[in-house]
Coordinates of C-alpha atoms in Angstrom, one line a residue:
M685 CA -4.3 18.4 1.4
Q686 CA -1.6 17.3 3.8
V687 CA -3.3 19.2 6.7
D688 CA -6.6 17.4 5.8
R689 CA -4.9 14.0 6.0
L690 CA -3.3 14.8 9.3
I691 CA -6.6 15.9 10.8
A692 CA -8.3 12.8 9.4
R693 CA -5.6 10.5 10.9
L694 CA -5.6 12.2 14.3
S695 CA -9.4 12.7 14.5
L696 CA -9.8 9.0 14.6
T697 CA -8.7 9.1 18.2
A698 CA -11.9 10.7 19.3
A699 CA -14.3 8.3 17.5
P700 CA -13.5 5.2 19.7
F701 CA -14.3 7.3 22.8
A702 CA -17.9 7.7 21.6
L703 CA -18.1 4.1 20.5
L704 CA -17.0 2.7 23.8
L705 CA -19.3 4.7 26.0
G706 CA -21.9 1.9 25.8
A707 CA -19.4 -0.9 25.3
T708 CA -19.5 -4.2 27.1
P709 CA -17.4 -4.4 30.3
A710 CA -14.9 -6.6 28.5
A711 CA -14.5 -4.1 25.7
A712 CA -14.2 -1.2 28.2
Q713 CA -11.5 -3.1 30.1
D714 CA -9.6 -3.7 26.9
A715 CA -9.8 0.0 26.1
A716 CA -8.8 1.0 29.6
E717 CA -5.6 -1.0 29.2
S718 CA -4.9 0.6 25.8
V719 CA -4.9 4.2 26.9
P720 CA -1.7 5.5 28.4
S721 CA -2.2 7.5 31.5
E722 CA 1.3 9.1 31.4
P723 CA 1.9 12.2 29.3
L724 CA 4.7 11.0 27.0
P725 CA 3.3 7.6 26.2
L726 CA -0.1 9.3 25.6
F727 CA 1.5 11.8 23.2
K728 CA 3.4 9.0 21.3
A729 CA 0.3 6.8 21.0
V730 CA -2.2 9.5 19.9
C731 CA -0.3 12.5 18.4
M732 CA 2.5 10.5 16.8
G733 CA 1.0 7.1 16.4
G734 CA -2.4 8.3 15.4
G735 CA -4.8 6.5 17.7
A736 CA -6.0 5.3 21.1
R737 CA -9.2 4.0 22.5
L738 CA -10.8 6.1 25.3
N739 CA -13.6 5.4 27.7
R740 CA -15.1 7.1 30.8
K741 CA -12.9 5.2 33.2
T742 CA -9.8 6.8 31.6
A743 CA -11.0 9.9 29.9
N744 CA -13.7 12.5 30.3
E745 CA -14.4 15.4 27.9
A746 CA -13.4 18.7 29.5
A747 CA -14.1 22.3 28.7
F748 CA -11.4 24.8 28.0
S749 CA -12.6 26.9 30.9
V750 CA -11.3 24.3 33.5
L751 CA -7.6 25.0 32.5
P752 CA -5.7 27.3 35.0
D753 CA -4.0 30.4 33.7
P754 CA -0.4 28.8 33.5
A755 CA -1.8 26.0 31.4
R756 CA -3.4 28.4 29.0
R757 CA -0.2 30.4 28.8
A758 CA 1.7 27.2 27.9
L759 CA -0.8 26.5 25.1
G760 CA -0.4 30.1 23.8
K761 CA 3.3 29.6 23.6
V762 CA 3.2 26.5 21.3
V763 CA 1.6 28.6 18.5
P764 CA 4.7 30.4 17.2
T765 CA 7.5 28.6 15.3
I766 CA 10.4 30.6 16.7
D767 CA 11.6 31.2 20.3
A768 CA 11.5 35.0 20.1
E769 CA 7.8 35.0 19.1
A770 CA 7.0 32.4 21.7
Q771 CA 8.5 34.5 24.5
K772 CA 6.1 37.3 23.6
A773 CA 3.1 35.0 22.9
G774 CA 0.0 35.6 25.1
I775 CA -2.5 33.3 26.7
A776 CA -4.5 30.9 24.6
D777 CA -8.3 31.2 24.5
A778 CA -11.2 29.0 23.4
V779 CA -11.3 30.6 20.0
M780 CA -7.7 29.8 19.3
M781 CA -8.3 26.2 20.4
P782 CA -11.7 24.9 19.3
N783 CA -10.4 21.3 19.7
R784 CA -12.0 18.5 21.8
M785 CA -10.2 18.1 25.1
F786 CA -10.2 15.1 27.4
Q787 CA -9.0 14.9 31.0
I788 CA -7.1 11.7 31.5
A789 CA -7.4 9.6 34.6
G790 CA -9.0 12.4 36.6
G791 CA -5.7 14.3 37.0
Q792 CA -3.9 17.3 35.6
L793 CA -3.3 15.6 32.3
Y794 CA -5.2 16.5 29.1
L795 CA -5.4 15.1 25.6
I796 CA -6.4 17.7 23.0
V797 CA -7.4 16.3 19.6
P798 CA -7.8 18.2 16.2
S799 CA -11.1 19.6 15.2
A800 CA -10.5 21.5 11.9
V801 CA -8.0 23.0 9.6
A802 CA -5.9 25.7 11.3
T803 CA -6.6 29.4 10.5
P804 CA -5.0 32.6 11.8
A805 CA -7.9 32.9 14.3
A806 CA -7.7 29.3 15.4
P807 CA -4.1 28.3 15.0
L808 CA -4.4 25.2 17.2
A809 CA -7.4 23.7 15.6
D810 CA -5.4 21.2 13.6
S811 CA -3.2 20.2 16.5
C812 CA -2.9 17.1 18.6
M813 CA -1.6 18.1 22.0
V814 CA -0.9 16.7 25.5
L815 CA -0.9 19.2 28.3
W816 CA 0.1 18.4 31.9
Q817 CA 1.3 19.8 35.2
S818 CA 4.9 18.8 35.5
A819 CA 6.2 16.6 38.3
G820 CA 9.7 18.0 37.9
D821 CA 12.6 18.6 35.5
D822 CA 12.6 15.0 34.3
D823 CA 9.2 15.5 32.7
Y824 CA 10.6 18.5 30.7
L825 CA 13.8 16.7 29.7
A826 CA 11.9 13.6 28.5
A827 CA 9.5 15.8 26.5
R828 CA 12.4 17.7 25.0
K829 CA 13.9 14.4 23.7
I830 CA 10.7 13.8 21.7
V831 CA 10.9 17.2 20.0
M832 CA 14.7 17.1 19.6
P833 CA 15.7 13.5 19.4
K834 CA 19.0 14.4 17.8
E835 CA 19.8 17.2 20.1
D836 CA 23.5 16.5 20.1
S837 CA 23.7 17.6 16.5
V838 CA 22.0 21.0 17.4
P839 CA 24.5 23.8 18.1
M840 CA 24.6 24.7 21.8
Y841 CA 23.4 28.2 21.2
L842 CA 20.2 26.9 19.5
R843 CA 19.4 24.4 22.3
P844 CA 16.7 25.3 24.8
D845 CA 17.6 25.6 28.5
S846 CA 18.2 22.4 30.4
K847 CA 15.8 23.4 33.2
P848 CA 12.4 24.8 32.6
N849 CA 12.7 28.0 34.7
G850 CA 9.5 29.8 34.0
F851 CA 9.2 29.5 30.2
V852 CA 11.1 27.3 27.8
F853 CA 10.3 26.7 24.1
A854 CA 11.6 24.1 21.6
T855 CA 10.4 23.1 18.1
S856 CA 11.4 20.9 15.2
A857 CA 10.0 19.9 11.8
E858 CA 10.4 16.7 10.0
G859 CA 8.6 16.2 6.7
Q860 CA 5.0 17.6 7.0
T861 CA 4.9 17.4 10.8
R862 CA 6.1 20.0 13.4
L863 CA 6.6 19.1 17.0
T864 CA 6.6 21.9 19.6
L865 CA 7.2 22.0 23.3
A866 CA 6.4 25.0 25.6
T867 CA 6.5 25.2 29.4
Y868 CA 5.0 27.9 31.7
G869 CA 4.4 27.9 35.4
G870 CA 5.0 24.2 35.9
W871 CA 2.8 23.2 32.9
I872 CA 4.1 21.5 29.8
A873 CA 2.4 21.6 26.4
L874 CA 3.5 19.2 23.7
R875 CA 2.1 19.7 20.2
S876 CA 2.0 17.9 16.9
S877 CA 0.8 19.9 13.9
A878 CA 1.1 20.3 10.2
A879 CA 4.4 22.0 9.3
A880 CA 2.7 24.3 6.9
P881 CA 1.4 27.7 8.3
P882 CA -2.4 28.1 8.9
A883 CA -4.4 28.7 5.8
D884 CA -6.3 32.0 5.3
P885 CA -10.0 31.4 5.4
Q886 CA -11.7 31.6 1.9

């Protein structure tokens, strides 16, 4: 039930996109101003806040096939819930992530919205994610603060590396929501999902 509520809340982000395709110029302008074009404000607005208005000036639907290999590997590494499994995790594919994906502002920034309840075959289906090509260490450190806002209270041996050399993983759960961060080859994936494990298909 909690997973269904999360999907319903996050899926609302996709509906305004369709509604605004034929919107008046004034409405489109309002929407353009409401969609963050930076990764972390976008994640906070959509994946944590539950909504954003999209239009073709700021977002275009994109196919999974456009993602380069490092981006797909970063997505594959947000699936596990512990670091040891994330290190061994493989590359994500379209079956694992049947979600709708939008390219933001024509750059290397993608918003991925939930499409269904997660299953073992499609563990990312219920996830809201932002994926982007990092501009440097500051991107990673700022993303880590979202996942671990109280990092000072986490024992040093449990904290992720301070620099994303190759691959880094961090995750935390609060209530019914899990936040996960993974980096690979200069790409950062930030995920919000239900804290419960994927359900077995009936």
